[in-house]
């Protein structure tokens, strides 16, 4: 075994130049997003009701966004049926000047045994009470203050308490990037309920596995999820809006003190070795991992972070959302990525955009001169989750003036490697260890040891034994499975995965075995091997290579209909062979199949 420790990182904390002041929401430009037509007219806003955006001109409205110049509130319009939806709970509070007045209703009674959240007992949530009327969360025309997050997330915590959930219970959050979803997330953390983020695109089999494996006591959704309909026997399902309204009717405090070793989140992997595994992250681990990265990237209250990454993804949830809020920055949500939505966010005052290579590829294909000019106003653009081509990096710099900062992380470890904020950012490299993190290379495989690494896989001691090694000093090292090379000064470059049974599609790491098991059940298929085929936009795409039973036929459309997994896991190519190539031991030679797609 060859062990090569890396040189000391050049990314030690340094003094950064002052950040330019920014106003997160003074640009009156109309929103252009996936729920609007190209001319900006409202078409469909599936994640946050339009009336929510209009009626929250209350004591919760952050002072940085004025009311519409014409003074006319946007109305729900034809898409809202009479009586189908009630106003957002915050809309019940009277309109008042900033700073916010005392609540119209009596304050919550502090619990005799559970100290209030704002006493600093939960390091993940200290920011909620600290910044009062400053802008915290934005989506389209809506901007909520930190005071709003405090009050409304307390409603969720109270509702969870009324439903009998307490510290250590798990709640599955099948949520998109919505305001209600963020409030439910914060409410769970306040109550000490372990957050289990779930991909809303999962099919019934995938959802059933996560619910059963995590032992979730409650499922929270912000939009009806058809795949959950047959799973209500496993755990009750409640809408995010219902929780907000339930909690608004109680006056009791429901915050729970959390300590460093307490479990905060179970983040499920994309399923790189079969069924997905829950990464058990503690309060201390998340706080340390998020804090080190925010210090490195110099996030500050003057920043507005554009979050187009999903909230079930470790980067979108822990870095973009919790990380930015922990530094007093405002987070502008982009529920569904589009180049127009990113440009609009930049025009509205965003200063930081965190992306994945697929987003960069689409931006380059859609940016006109005005859009490129808007993105040039950002102070920082980051990218990760897959390799960014050097051509795309150079093209983005040529169009916007930004050299993208590449980074590296996993659901198990958070972000552990980064190019520097100040200094050379190398094309094709993911940089050096984040301060507090140690990295080493063992037989060409990257291993990391950091305070942000998960405690272990949920109820999977067998997986822990395979994934962790302990050195002679007692340090735990996580085996990433990524093959790397090192520059002379220790800068890390990712070469690929150590296993051909793991695909990297966009931001997801997929298990070929999980997909193969589905395809093997098709009556026309005799044998199958799933491989990754190079894709300019996604990095890799799923290709199914099959040998059919005698007299059988199969089309790609039929195969995709048969595979009951998330869309990203369904084959995009089908290759039919008489026989799959095998080596002398009878093992399918996937390396020989990669060029078939």
XYZ file of C-alpha atoms in Angstrom:
597
model
C 0.000 0.000 0.000
C 1.319 3.393 -1.004
C 0.357 6.286 1.234
C 1.206 9.796 0.099
C 0.360 12.583 2.542
C -0.325 15.891 0.879
C 1.776 18.995 1.539
C 0.415 21.638 3.822
C -2.440 23.508 2.214
C -1.931 27.052 0.918
C -5.531 27.770 1.925
C -4.876 28.888 5.483
C -7.228 31.670 6.550
C -6.084 35.001 5.184
C -7.258 38.569 5.281
C -9.539 39.209 2.349
C -10.136 42.546 0.692
C -13.336 44.260 1.807
C -16.405 43.053 0.009
C -18.412 45.601 -1.953
C -21.681 46.544 -0.353
C -24.711 45.212 -2.167
C -28.425 45.681 -1.978
C -30.082 42.324 -2.408
C -33.408 43.427 -3.688
C -33.506 46.964 -5.045
C -33.482 46.034 -8.749
C -37.079 46.414 -9.971
C -36.518 44.172 -12.986
C -39.321 41.685 -13.470
C -38.569 38.086 -12.614
C -37.962 35.699 -15.476
C -38.037 32.172 -14.132
C -39.308 28.702 -15.075
C -42.788 29.714 -13.941
C -42.977 32.725 -16.280
C -43.214 33.303 -19.977
C -40.176 34.868 -21.739
C -41.716 38.342 -21.408
C -42.008 37.912 -17.646
C -45.771 37.373 -17.424
C -46.911 34.954 -14.697
C -47.676 31.513 -16.047
C -47.378 29.041 -13.204
C -45.624 29.258 -9.850
C -45.815 25.702 -8.502
C -43.604 26.106 -5.468
C -44.763 29.300 -3.782
C -48.249 30.659 -4.294
C -48.428 34.016 -6.007
C -50.589 35.432 -3.245
C -47.853 34.573 -0.743
C -45.525 36.898 -2.615
C -48.005 39.771 -2.558
C -49.494 39.614 0.916
C -46.322 39.397 2.949
C -45.846 43.177 3.134
C -45.993 42.769 6.920
C -43.725 43.176 9.878
C -41.878 40.172 8.433
C -40.983 41.907 5.194
C -37.283 42.757 5.024
C -36.688 46.492 4.686
C -34.512 46.230 1.596
C -37.382 45.541 -0.812
C -39.983 48.299 -1.192
C -43.569 47.658 -2.170
C -44.450 47.763 -5.865
C -44.302 51.328 -7.192
C -47.933 51.277 -8.305
C -49.053 50.127 -4.873
C -51.118 47.302 -6.367
C -50.654 43.872 -4.816
C -50.283 40.974 -7.217
C -53.408 38.841 -7.134
C -53.679 35.059 -7.328
C -55.312 35.248 -10.758
C -57.199 32.580 -12.602
C -54.895 29.764 -11.553
C -56.173 29.880 -7.955
C -59.623 28.422 -7.484
C -61.999 30.103 -5.093
C -61.603 28.758 -1.593
C -58.902 26.235 -2.472
C -55.992 27.980 -0.744
C -55.750 30.051 2.370
C -53.354 32.940 2.848
C -49.889 32.213 4.173
C -49.880 32.277 8.012
C -47.609 35.312 8.077
C -50.206 37.324 6.187
C -52.373 37.439 9.317
C -50.017 39.898 10.994
C -50.772 43.590 10.573
C -48.728 45.740 8.236
C -46.267 47.789 10.245
C -43.152 49.836 9.836
C -39.644 48.463 10.138
C -38.135 47.588 12.615
C -40.780 44.990 13.521
C -43.049 45.802 16.438
C -43.870 43.364 19.194
C -46.060 40.436 18.093
C -49.776 41.147 17.987
C -50.457 37.892 19.830
C -48.964 36.968 23.231
C -45.365 35.728 23.100
C -44.630 32.040 23.394
C -44.206 30.788 26.908
C -40.631 29.567 27.454
C -40.500 25.901 28.341
C -39.353 25.102 31.861
C -37.043 22.343 30.646
C -36.174 23.367 27.085
C -34.222 26.617 26.691
C -35.176 28.876 23.782
C -33.240 28.421 20.558
C -31.772 31.909 20.567
C -29.703 31.285 23.697
C -27.039 29.770 21.441
C -27.688 26.162 22.424
C -28.003 25.156 18.765
C -24.973 26.337 16.795
C -26.723 25.567 13.504
C -29.424 28.126 14.235
C -27.770 31.024 16.041
C -28.209 33.175 12.947
C -32.016 33.003 13.044
C -32.464 35.329 16.011
C -29.336 37.403 15.557
C -30.097 39.670 12.597
C -33.712 40.732 13.094
C -35.033 42.831 10.186
C -32.160 42.103 7.800
C -33.107 40.212 4.597
C -32.635 36.452 4.879
C -34.598 34.631 2.188
C -35.878 35.758 -1.198
C -37.877 34.210 -4.003
C -39.142 36.257 -6.933
C -40.839 39.346 -5.430
C -40.834 38.040 -1.861
C -38.115 38.831 0.666
C -38.312 37.548 4.252
C -36.266 38.910 7.131
C -34.406 36.892 9.737
C -37.172 37.883 12.153
C -39.634 36.165 9.827
C -37.548 32.999 9.763
C -37.454 33.076 13.562
C -41.211 33.484 13.998
C -42.426 31.188 11.232
C -39.953 28.358 11.872
C -41.094 28.503 15.505
C -44.612 27.798 14.216
C -43.331 24.639 12.559
C -41.482 23.542 15.710
C -44.696 24.012 17.710
C -46.692 21.993 15.183
C -44.163 19.172 15.354
C -44.392 19.190 19.144
C -48.187 18.980 18.980
C -47.840 15.971 16.674
C -45.656 14.242 19.245
C -42.289 14.566 17.515
C -39.339 15.187 19.784
C -35.557 15.220 19.772
C -34.091 12.360 17.758
C -37.246 11.532 15.778
C -36.833 11.641 12.010
C -38.899 13.629 9.515
C -38.606 13.068 5.767
C -38.724 16.378 3.874
C -39.912 15.786 0.308
C -39.507 19.420 -0.579
C -38.516 21.553 -3.496
C -36.721 24.878 -3.188
C -39.580 26.812 -1.624
C -40.010 29.288 1.199
C -42.293 26.883 3.061
C -39.710 24.140 2.639
C -36.975 26.257 4.221
C -39.240 27.135 7.146
C -40.022 23.450 7.723
C -36.335 22.592 7.619
C -35.512 25.214 10.234
C -38.506 24.196 12.332
C -37.311 20.592 12.419
C -33.848 21.672 13.550
C -35.363 23.852 16.276
C -37.406 20.943 17.573
C -34.403 18.585 17.461
C -36.110 16.464 14.785
C -33.564 14.842 12.470
C -33.971 16.182 8.921
C -34.115 13.542 6.165
C -34.036 15.426 2.814
C -35.644 13.388 0.019
C -35.534 13.913 -3.739
C -39.106 14.781 -4.865
C -38.328 13.004 -8.137
C -37.950 9.637 -6.429
C -40.355 6.898 -7.447
C -42.303 4.734 -5.007
C -39.584 2.091 -4.582
C -36.920 4.675 -3.772
C -39.183 6.585 -1.392
C -40.229 3.390 0.372
C -36.587 2.489 0.984
C -35.695 5.897 2.478
C -38.777 5.961 4.709
C -38.211 2.425 5.957
C -34.467 2.794 6.408
C -34.644 6.122 8.231
C -37.646 5.161 10.350
C -39.253 8.530 9.592
C -42.154 9.409 11.900
C -43.534 12.069 9.551
C -43.320 13.027 5.873
C -43.524 16.724 4.964
C -44.279 17.718 1.364
C -44.812 21.119 -0.194
C -46.485 19.742 -3.331
C -48.525 16.555 -3.690
C -46.146 13.702 -4.487
C -48.010 10.873 -6.280
C -45.374 8.312 -5.335
C -46.216 8.887 -1.643
C -49.884 8.004 -2.002
C -49.388 4.290 -1.356
C -46.850 4.838 1.430
C -48.989 6.636 4.007
C -49.077 3.479 6.127
C -45.328 3.877 6.733
C -45.606 7.449 8.041
C -48.264 10.166 7.971
C -47.893 12.773 5.230
C -48.537 16.478 5.917
C -48.118 19.567 3.766
C -45.646 22.258 4.735
C -48.430 24.838 4.713
C -50.511 22.790 7.143
C -47.617 22.687 9.615
C -47.182 26.442 9.447
C -50.867 27.010 10.153
C -51.040 24.406 12.922
C -48.111 25.987 14.743
C -49.521 29.491 14.460
C -52.384 28.525 16.783
C -50.193 27.515 19.745
C -48.304 29.776 22.137
C -45.894 27.270 23.666
C -42.171 27.301 22.904
C -41.021 24.044 21.329
C -37.282 24.589 20.864
C -34.906 21.906 22.049
C -31.271 22.358 23.013
C -28.995 20.447 20.654
C -25.452 19.432 21.502
C -22.462 18.594 19.349
C -22.954 14.825 19.216
C -26.681 15.056 18.520
C -27.818 13.902 15.108
C -29.055 16.742 12.882
C -29.474 15.252 9.391
C -29.622 11.980 7.504
C -28.558 12.849 3.958
C -29.096 9.890 1.651
C -26.586 9.169 -1.067
C -27.591 8.762 -4.705
C -26.980 5.035 -4.351
C -23.422 4.387 -5.513
C -23.277 0.819 -4.192
C -26.871 -0.320 -4.566
C -29.615 1.195 -2.442
C -28.922 4.626 -1.044
C -27.395 4.948 2.418
C -28.111 7.578 5.040
C -25.152 9.783 5.958
C -25.559 10.596 9.660
C -24.369 14.167 10.257
C -24.112 15.612 13.754
C -24.651 19.187 14.887
C -20.922 19.661 15.558
C -19.893 18.098 12.238
C -22.213 20.254 10.168
C -21.260 23.398 12.083
C -17.533 22.781 11.634
C -17.703 21.770 7.983
C -19.989 24.620 6.954
C -18.143 27.216 9.021
C -14.701 26.413 7.617
C -15.916 26.768 4.047
C -17.805 29.994 4.696
C -14.661 31.480 6.258
C -12.594 30.358 3.280
C -15.009 31.902 0.765
C -15.481 35.012 2.962
C -19.290 34.902 3.022
C -20.613 38.038 4.741
C -23.897 39.855 5.479
C -23.341 41.941 2.350
C -23.688 38.834 0.173
C -26.751 37.557 -1.648
C -26.322 33.895 -2.568
C -28.170 32.548 -5.583
C -29.264 28.996 -4.659
C -30.283 27.057 -7.772
C -29.205 23.722 -6.288
C -31.897 21.419 -4.854
C -32.449 21.400 -1.107
C -32.112 17.609 -0.976
C -28.519 17.968 -2.222
C -25.760 18.455 0.337
C -24.403 21.555 -1.407
C -27.749 23.252 -1.957
C -28.896 22.523 1.593
C -25.796 22.783 3.764
C -23.586 25.227 1.861
C -25.877 27.494 -0.170
C -28.681 27.703 2.383
C -27.443 27.055 5.933
C -23.930 28.273 5.195
C -25.027 31.595 3.724
C -27.637 32.207 6.434
C -25.076 31.420 9.142
C -23.023 34.370 7.904
C -25.998 36.735 7.782
C -26.181 36.625 3.979
C -29.458 36.604 2.076
C -30.334 33.489 0.062
C -32.269 33.954 -3.170
C -33.971 30.681 -4.095
C -34.189 29.506 -7.708
C -36.738 26.649 -7.598
C -35.903 25.369 -11.071
C -32.653 26.260 -12.755
C -32.697 28.133 -16.034
C -30.163 30.550 -17.518
C -32.828 33.284 -17.437
C -33.437 32.724 -13.707
C -29.722 33.019 -12.916
C -29.374 36.205 -14.955
C -32.460 37.619 -13.244
C -30.981 36.810 -9.836
C -27.780 38.625 -10.739
C -29.783 41.650 -11.830
C -31.592 41.614 -8.490
C -28.323 41.981 -6.604
C -26.933 38.450 -6.167
C -23.209 38.401 -5.393
C -22.501 34.639 -5.233
C -23.649 31.843 -7.560
C -22.930 28.199 -6.676
C -23.316 25.833 -9.615
C -22.632 22.413 -11.107
C -21.065 21.821 -14.575
C -24.438 21.190 -16.246
C -25.538 24.702 -15.246
C -22.358 26.255 -16.630
C -22.838 24.371 -19.898
C -26.419 25.649 -20.253
C -25.470 29.185 -19.317
C -22.783 29.286 -21.987
C -25.300 28.114 -24.575
C -27.855 30.772 -23.655
C -25.978 33.900 -22.525
C -26.329 36.997 -24.637
C -24.250 40.115 -24.064
C -26.727 41.564 -21.547
C -26.842 38.318 -19.587
C -23.055 38.051 -19.544
C -22.867 41.624 -18.308
C -25.303 40.828 -15.493
C -23.242 37.841 -14.371
C -20.083 39.930 -14.407
C -21.468 41.811 -11.386
C -21.150 38.687 -9.202
C -18.142 38.532 -6.892
C -17.874 34.711 -6.773
C -18.962 31.776 -8.945
C -18.272 28.246 -7.684
C -18.741 24.867 -9.335
C -18.497 21.252 -8.234
C -20.139 17.798 -7.997
C -18.544 16.783 -11.316
C -15.577 17.714 -13.456
C -15.811 21.054 -15.260
C -14.068 21.001 -18.604
C -11.188 23.421 -19.075
C -12.887 24.698 -22.258
C -16.024 25.626 -20.323
C -13.998 27.324 -17.597
C -12.111 29.440 -20.143
C -15.280 30.229 -22.098
C -17.105 31.381 -18.961
C -14.194 33.600 -18.016
C -14.114 35.105 -21.493
C -17.860 35.888 -21.390
C -18.228 37.119 -17.806
C -14.753 37.935 -16.518
C -15.089 35.275 -13.775
C -12.672 32.407 -13.245
C -14.938 29.773 -11.714
C -13.805 28.474 -8.329
C -13.935 24.652 -8.462
C -14.418 22.626 -5.294
C -14.949 19.012 -4.235
C -17.211 17.329 -1.729
C -19.522 14.429 -1.020
C -22.698 13.710 0.930
C -20.487 11.918 3.435
C -17.889 14.665 3.954
C -19.383 18.026 2.927
C -16.905 20.212 0.976
C -13.297 19.187 1.652
C -11.272 20.635 -1.249
C -11.413 24.075 -2.843
C -9.476 26.367 -5.089
C -8.535 29.616 -3.327
C -10.740 32.665 -3.128
C -7.675 34.864 -3.666
C -4.933 33.447 -5.855
C -4.606 31.038 -8.769
C -7.628 28.897 -9.637
C -6.438 25.997 -11.726
C -8.431 24.586 -14.609
C -9.252 20.923 -14.151
C -8.286 20.947 -10.467
C -10.437 20.924 -7.326
C -7.784 22.622 -5.211
C -6.408 22.058 -1.731
C -7.852 20.911 1.565
C -10.252 23.275 3.290
C -8.757 24.505 6.604
C -9.315 21.884 9.297
C -9.420 19.045 6.754
C -6.599 16.584 6.077
C -6.303 14.652 2.819
C -4.018 11.872 1.647
C -3.683 9.574 -1.348
C -3.604 5.804 -0.770
C -3.015 3.629 -3.849
C -4.193 6.560 -5.994
C -7.468 6.880 -4.039
C -8.302 10.122 -2.222
C -8.965 9.792 1.513
C -10.126 12.606 3.779
C -10.262 13.238 7.504
C -12.262 16.263 8.578
C -14.554 17.473 11.365
C -17.345 17.767 8.781
C -17.279 14.088 7.872
C -20.382 12.135 8.830
C -20.524 10.102 12.012
C -21.223 7.053 9.870
C -23.841 5.428 7.679
C -27.226 5.056 9.344
C -27.590 1.498 10.660
C -24.884 0.254 8.285
C -21.838 -0.860 10.286
C -20.845 -3.040 7.334
C -20.630 0.018 5.072
C -18.707 1.921 7.757
C -16.158 -0.892 7.922
C -15.641 -0.678 4.154
C -15.524 3.106 3.953
C -13.436 4.148 6.975
C -9.881 3.318 7.968
C -8.231 4.312 11.245
C -4.548 5.253 11.285
C -2.031 4.649 14.042
C -2.936 7.942 15.708
C -6.616 7.044 15.887
C -7.720 9.403 13.087
C -10.623 8.232 10.932
C -10.093 8.485 7.187
C -12.956 8.248 4.717
C -12.259 6.425 1.457
C -13.847 8.565 -1.255
C -13.538 6.063 -4.100
C -12.176 8.826 -6.327
C -8.882 8.313 -8.148
C -6.747 11.472 -8.101
C -3.444 12.895 -9.202
C -1.449 15.609 -7.449
C 0.354 18.646 -8.742
C 3.804 19.276 -7.277
C 2.354 21.599 -4.637
C -0.405 19.169 -3.614
C -3.250 20.582 -5.703
C -5.718 17.737 -6.329
C -7.090 16.687 -9.700
C -9.872 14.112 -9.951
C -9.188 11.422 -12.561
C -12.283 9.264 -12.134
C -13.962 6.690 -9.938
C -12.196 3.650 -8.582
C -15.143 1.508 -9.686
C -16.814 1.181 -13.079
C -20.031 0.388 -11.221
C -20.465 4.034 -10.205
C -21.625 6.630 -12.725
C -21.336 10.403 -12.360
C -24.389 11.958 -14.015
C -24.573 15.676 -13.383
C -24.398 16.149 -9.612
C -25.386 12.544 -8.886
C -23.345 9.428 -8.243
C -25.379 6.437 -9.380
C -25.062 2.718 -8.756
C -25.170 0.711 -11.968
C -26.279 -2.291 -9.928
C -29.497 -0.595 -8.809
C -30.392 0.155 -12.431
C -29.344 -3.290 -13.630
C -31.634 -4.966 -11.101
C -34.605 -3.112 -12.565
C -33.703 -3.959 -16.157
C -33.064 -7.638 -15.370
C -36.713 -7.940 -14.338
C -37.894 -7.078 -17.876
C -39.215 -10.238 -19.553
C -37.321 -9.526 -22.787
C -33.906 -9.167 -21.145
C -31.570 -12.126 -20.677
C -28.612 -10.152 -19.295
C -27.649 -6.538 -18.909
C -24.730 -4.273 -18.095
C -25.182 -0.561 -17.392
C -22.285 1.710 -18.307
C -21.637 5.433 -18.478
C -21.178 7.122 -21.830
C -19.446 10.489 -22.105
C -21.892 13.383 -22.303
C -20.911 17.011 -22.864
C -23.714 18.410 -20.704
C -24.062 15.799 -17.929
C -20.543 14.347 -17.778
C -21.939 10.854 -18.285
C -25.282 9.438 -19.387
C -26.787 6.067 -18.536
C -26.448 3.450 -21.277
C -28.016 -0.014 -20.978
C -26.269 -2.803 -22.927
C -28.530 -5.858 -23.110
C -28.718 -9.357 -24.572
C -32.330 -10.335 -25.268
C -34.151 -13.606 -24.880
C -34.759 -15.565 -28.065
C -37.398 -13.956 -30.240
C -37.779 -10.907 -27.955
C -37.512 -7.249 -28.876
C -37.054 -4.097 -26.827
C -37.060 -0.366 -27.521
C -35.543 2.427 -25.425
C -39.000 3.883 -24.738
C -40.242 0.512 -23.447
C -37.176 0.110 -21.267
C -37.472 3.601 -19.763
C -41.120 2.959 -18.959
C -40.143 -0.274 -17.195
C -37.428 1.271 -14.995
C -39.271 2.653 -11.945
C -36.491 4.890 -10.664
C -35.797 8.619 -10.647
C -35.486 10.170 -14.099
C -31.724 10.643 -13.745
C -31.324 6.858 -13.340
C -33.327 5.850 -16.407
C -31.287 4.793 -19.472
C -30.868 7.379 -22.194
C -29.296 4.884 -24.585
C -29.945 1.225 -25.384
C -27.490 -1.115 -27.094
C -28.571 -4.667 -28.012
C -25.870 -7.371 -28.410
C -26.063 -11.107 -28.979
C -23.761 -11.675 -25.990
C -22.069 -9.462 -23.422
C -18.243 -9.630 -23.488
C -16.751 -11.513 -20.520
C -13.265 -12.214 -19.230
C -11.788 -15.613 -18.423
C -13.513 -15.594 -15.035
C -16.913 -14.933 -16.604
C -17.158 -11.317 -15.408
C -18.732 -8.813 -17.801
C -16.037 -6.537 -19.227
C -17.642 -3.127 -18.818
C -14.511 -1.399 -20.060
C -15.140 -2.983 -23.468
C -18.726 -1.722 -23.496
C -18.103 1.975 -22.833
C -17.436 2.680 -26.509
C -20.658 1.020 -27.623
C -22.954 3.899 -26.673
